[in-house]
Amino acid sequence: MPCLINMLKKNMERMKNKIKIQRAVHNLTQEELAEAVGVTRQTIIAIERNKYVPSLLLAYKIARYFNLPMEEIFSFK
Amino acid sequence: MKNERLKAIKIIVGSFISVTMVLAIISQQIYLGFASVLIGVLFWRLVQKRSKNIVVDERVMIVAGKASRLTFVISTVLSALLSVFLIASGSGSGQIDLEAVGTILSFVAMFNLGLYAMSYKYVEKKYGADEK
């Protein structure tokens, strides 16, 4: 169990995203983005703070909403 | 429906259940307690259905899954340890009541483990971990 948590934490540290920047570019609030991709505002906050790694489906929805390829928004470092 | 309004309704429903439960305990009316919980839960479900807000998403599901696992581990280990302690102390001092409670708790722990194993198999199968 602790091993799994450490593994997840490491993965979360490596995942970076530009959602906040894209939101600012498109002049969107967290609430509006959350509603558009069908999640809660708390989830958007967690993703922006790199505390939660979204599923492939959610990442795809976010990228499609901003009309950008996924690797433009999400990067693995 | 706005999130703030939903939160306010949640607090009101929670308060209603708590107050009615306290009244039910004071007046020793078990049916009042059950009815208050049932009404509160049904009302909350109705509100959730009618509001267009998303209250459950993938992160919430993951959090709920982790919380459930933690609860399972804690409750099973606690009941197993407590059952060993009760059986040992009950048989040592000759108190049959303690031994009986300990035996029941050990069965509860075993039931939890069995149920977990079955649920795990079911969910694993659902998500395609089939070796055939």
Tab-separated table of C-alpha atoms in Angstrom:
chain	number	residue	atom	x	y	z
A	1	MET	CA	0.000	0.000	0.000
A	2	PRO	CA	2.648	2.655	0.918
A	3	CYS	CA	4.642	1.486	-2.119
A	4	LEU	CA	1.626	2.129	-4.353
A	5	ILE	CA	1.067	5.584	-2.823
A	6	ASN	CA	4.749	6.481	-3.398
A	7	MET	CA	4.505	5.267	-6.985
A	8	LEU	CA	1.405	7.414	-7.573
A	9	LYS	CA	3.067	10.414	-5.923
A	10	LYS	CA	6.103	10.013	-8.168
A	11	ASN	CA	3.862	9.833	-11.232
A	12	MET	CA	2.003	12.949	-10.128
A	13	GLU	CA	5.260	14.837	-9.755
A	14	ARG	CA	6.234	13.936	-13.266
A	15	MET	CA	2.944	14.963	-14.877
A	16	LYS	CA	2.717	18.630	-15.747
A	17	ASN	CA	-0.068	20.506	-17.483
A	18	LYS	CA	-0.852	23.904	-18.931
A	19	ILE	CA	-4.554	24.021	-18.108
A	20	LYS	CA	-4.221	27.198	-16.051
A	21	ILE	CA	-2.446	28.966	-18.919
A	22	GLN	CA	-5.012	27.770	-21.450
A	23	ARG	CA	-7.814	28.879	-19.165
A	24	ALA	CA	-6.303	32.331	-18.948
A	25	VAL	CA	-5.854	32.459	-22.733
A	26	HIS	CA	-9.486	31.509	-23.309
A	27	ASN	CA	-10.687	33.658	-20.397
A	28	LEU	CA	-12.408	30.744	-18.683
A	29	THR	CA	-13.184	30.121	-15.030
A	30	GLN	CA	-12.537	26.760	-13.363
A	31	GLU	CA	-16.294	26.343	-13.006
A	32	GLU	CA	-16.882	26.856	-16.736
A	33	LEU	CA	-14.160	24.416	-17.738
A	34	ALA	CA	-15.412	21.854	-15.217
A	35	GLU	CA	-18.928	22.120	-16.588
A	36	ALA	CA	-17.700	21.836	-20.177
A	37	VAL	CA	-15.743	18.626	-19.582
A	38	GLY	CA	-18.229	17.127	-17.111
A	39	VAL	CA	-16.334	17.120	-13.824
A	40	THR	CA	-16.457	19.037	-10.553
A	41	ARG	CA	-14.553	22.292	-10.000
A	42	GLN	CA	-12.489	20.534	-7.315
A	43	THR	CA	-11.175	18.110	-9.939
A	44	ILE	CA	-9.991	20.964	-12.168
A	45	ILE	CA	-8.281	22.558	-9.141
A	46	ALA	CA	-6.577	19.242	-8.290
A	47	ILE	CA	-5.388	18.765	-11.892
A	48	GLU	CA	-4.054	22.326	-12.108
A	49	ARG	CA	-2.128	21.855	-8.875
A	50	ASN	CA	-0.722	18.539	-10.193
A	51	LYS	CA	-2.313	16.707	-7.276
A	52	TYR	CA	-4.433	14.504	-9.486
A	53	VAL	CA	-3.554	12.889	-12.812
A	54	PRO	CA	-6.684	12.818	-15.010
A	55	SER	CA	-7.802	9.746	-16.882
A	56	LEU	CA	-7.036	9.459	-20.563
A	57	LEU	CA	-10.667	10.235	-21.370
A	58	LEU	CA	-10.712	13.411	-19.275
A	59	ALA	CA	-7.338	14.535	-20.632
A	60	TYR	CA	-8.673	14.012	-24.149
A	61	LYS	CA	-11.849	15.982	-23.356
A	62	ILE	CA	-9.810	18.887	-21.958
A	63	ALA	CA	-7.468	18.912	-24.953
A	64	ARG	CA	-10.390	18.776	-27.372
A	65	TYR	CA	-12.127	21.601	-25.533
A	66	PHE	CA	-9.079	23.831	-26.028
A	67	ASN	CA	-8.734	22.559	-29.596
A	68	LEU	CA	-5.160	21.452	-28.993
A	69	PRO	CA	-3.335	18.122	-29.175
A	70	MET	CA	-3.045	16.376	-25.818
A	71	GLU	CA	0.748	16.685	-25.629
A	72	GLU	CA	0.417	20.466	-25.887
A	73	ILE	CA	-1.427	20.539	-22.586
A	74	PHE	CA	-0.078	17.507	-20.744
A	75	SER	CA	3.587	16.635	-20.518
A	76	PHE	CA	5.458	13.913	-18.725
A	77	LYS	CA	8.644	15.155	-17.014
B	1	MET	CA	-28.699	24.696	-9.111
B	2	LYS	CA	-25.718	26.543	-7.643
B	3	ASN	CA	-23.119	24.670	-5.585
B	4	GLU	CA	-23.704	26.938	-2.580
B	5	ARG	CA	-27.412	26.180	-2.618
B	6	LEU	CA	-26.704	22.456	-2.867
B	7	LYS	CA	-24.338	22.722	0.109
B	8	ALA	CA	-27.006	24.599	2.110
B	9	ILE	CA	-29.578	21.888	1.367
B	10	LYS	CA	-27.040	19.224	2.388
B	11	ILE	CA	-26.495	20.983	5.741
B	12	ILE	CA	-30.261	21.323	6.302
B	13	VAL	CA	-30.856	17.618	5.523
B	14	GLY	CA	-27.961	16.616	7.798
B	15	SER	CA	-29.278	18.792	10.619
B	16	PHE	CA	-32.790	17.388	10.172
B	17	ILE	CA	-31.513	13.805	10.449
B	18	SER	CA	-29.332	14.616	13.480
B	19	VAL	CA	-32.091	16.444	15.374
B	20	THR	CA	-34.684	13.764	14.619
B	21	MET	CA	-32.238	11.020	15.621
B	22	VAL	CA	-31.570	12.757	18.946
B	23	LEU	CA	-35.337	13.091	19.516
B	24	ALA	CA	-35.806	9.423	18.589
B	25	ILE	CA	-33.124	8.348	21.059
B	26	ILE	CA	-34.529	10.545	23.845
B	27	SER	CA	-38.090	9.348	23.296
B	28	GLN	CA	-36.838	5.774	22.634
B	29	GLN	CA	-38.717	5.453	19.360
B	30	ILE	CA	-36.653	3.419	16.952
B	31	TYR	CA	-39.096	3.865	14.046
B	32	LEU	CA	-38.773	7.655	14.225
B	33	GLY	CA	-35.010	7.287	13.818
B	34	PHE	CA	-35.348	4.952	10.837
B	35	ALA	CA	-37.998	7.186	9.246
B	36	SER	CA	-35.856	10.310	9.617
B	37	VAL	CA	-32.845	8.634	7.985
B	38	LEU	CA	-35.008	7.252	5.181
B	39	ILE	CA	-36.728	10.589	4.514
B	40	GLY	CA	-33.429	12.484	4.656
B	41	VAL	CA	-31.653	10.112	2.248
B	42	LEU	CA	-34.587	10.035	-0.176
B	43	PHE	CA	-34.896	13.824	-0.149
B	44	TRP	CA	-31.156	14.233	-0.760
B	45	ARG	CA	-31.290	11.741	-3.658
B	46	LEU	CA	-34.186	13.688	-5.160
B	47	VAL	CA	-32.300	16.971	-4.881
B	48	GLN	CA	-29.198	15.393	-6.474
B	49	LYS	CA	-31.276	14.053	-9.357
B	50	ARG	CA	-33.041	17.332	-10.018
B	51	SER	CA	-29.920	19.476	-9.903
B	52	LYS	CA	-27.894	19.515	-13.082
B	53	ASN	CA	-24.627	19.866	-11.154
B	54	ILE	CA	-22.041	17.146	-11.381
B	55	VAL	CA	-21.380	15.866	-7.897
B	56	VAL	CA	-19.611	12.597	-8.718
B	57	ASP	CA	-16.733	12.373	-11.188
B	58	GLU	CA	-13.653	10.191	-11.676
B	59	ARG	CA	-11.640	11.870	-8.899
B	60	VAL	CA	-14.510	11.493	-6.438
B	61	MET	CA	-14.786	7.815	-7.413
B	62	ILE	CA	-11.058	7.275	-6.828
B	63	VAL	CA	-11.233	9.059	-3.478
B	64	ALA	CA	-14.266	6.964	-2.493
B	65	GLY	CA	-12.465	3.764	-3.540
B	66	LYS	CA	-9.378	4.607	-1.502
B	67	ALA	CA	-11.494	5.589	1.512
B	68	SER	CA	-13.456	2.319	1.246
B	69	ARG	CA	-10.245	0.272	1.101
B	70	LEU	CA	-8.827	2.089	4.114
B	71	THR	CA	-12.080	1.579	6.036
B	72	PHE	CA	-12.072	-2.131	5.140
B	73	VAL	CA	-8.468	-2.597	6.273
B	74	ILE	CA	-8.951	-0.723	9.551
B	75	SER	CA	-12.287	-2.342	10.457
B	76	THR	CA	-11.165	-5.876	9.552
B	77	VAL	CA	-7.834	-5.678	11.362
B	78	LEU	CA	-9.456	-4.051	14.404
B	79	SER	CA	-12.234	-6.632	14.651
B	80	ALA	CA	-9.738	-9.494	14.165
B	81	LEU	CA	-7.393	-8.180	16.861
B	82	LEU	CA	-10.253	-7.419	19.222
B	83	SER	CA	-11.714	-10.890	18.692
B	84	VAL	CA	-8.366	-12.544	19.561
B	85	PHE	CA	-8.079	-10.380	22.678
B	86	LEU	CA	-11.668	-11.072	23.778
B	87	ILE	CA	-11.429	-14.830	23.170
B	88	ALA	CA	-8.124	-15.009	25.041
B	89	SER	CA	-9.285	-12.936	27.991
B	90	GLY	CA	-12.695	-14.631	28.058
B	91	SER	CA	-11.312	-18.167	28.113
B	92	GLY	CA	-8.650	-17.155	30.661
B	93	SER	CA	-11.100	-15.651	33.136
B	94	GLY	CA	-13.924	-18.063	32.363
B	95	GLN	CA	-16.286	-15.340	31.096
B	96	ILE	CA	-18.388	-16.917	28.367
B	97	ASP	CA	-19.901	-13.577	27.257
B	98	LEU	CA	-16.527	-12.150	26.283
B	99	GLU	CA	-15.606	-15.304	24.421
B	100	ALA	CA	-18.925	-15.246	22.533
B	101	VAL	CA	-18.481	-11.611	21.503
B	102	GLY	CA	-14.922	-12.419	20.413
B	103	THR	CA	-16.136	-15.358	18.320
B	104	ILE	CA	-18.792	-13.182	16.674
B	105	LEU	CA	-16.191	-10.513	15.908
B	106	SER	CA	-13.867	-13.098	14.373
B	107	PHE	CA	-16.718	-14.258	12.138
B	108	VAL	CA	-17.394	-10.637	11.181
B	109	ALA	CA	-13.722	-10.234	10.223
B	110	MET	CA	-13.849	-13.445	8.169
B	111	PHE	CA	-17.087	-12.347	6.510
B	112	ASN	CA	-15.470	-9.008	5.614
B	113	LEU	CA	-12.493	-10.800	4.059
B	114	GLY	CA	-14.720	-13.172	2.115
B	115	LEU	CA	-16.907	-10.358	0.838
B	116	TYR	CA	-13.828	-8.354	-0.151
B	117	ALA	CA	-12.391	-11.312	-2.065
B	118	MET	CA	-15.679	-11.843	-3.921
B	119	SER	CA	-16.086	-8.137	-4.737
B	120	TYR	CA	-12.467	-7.978	-5.901
B	121	LYS	CA	-12.966	-10.948	-8.234
B	122	TYR	CA	-16.183	-9.442	-9.604
B	123	VAL	CA	-14.683	-5.989	-10.232
B	124	GLU	CA	-11.516	-7.528	-11.697
B	125	LYS	CA	-13.610	-9.557	-14.120
B	126	LYS	CA	-15.674	-6.491	-14.998
B	127	TYR	CA	-12.566	-4.556	-15.965
B	128	GLY	CA	-11.301	-7.297	-18.239
B	129	ALA	CA	-8.635	-9.084	-16.213
B	130	ASP	CA	-9.695	-12.408	-17.729
B	131	GLU	CA	-6.852	-14.795	-18.527
B	132	LYS	CA	-8.807	-16.895	-21.052
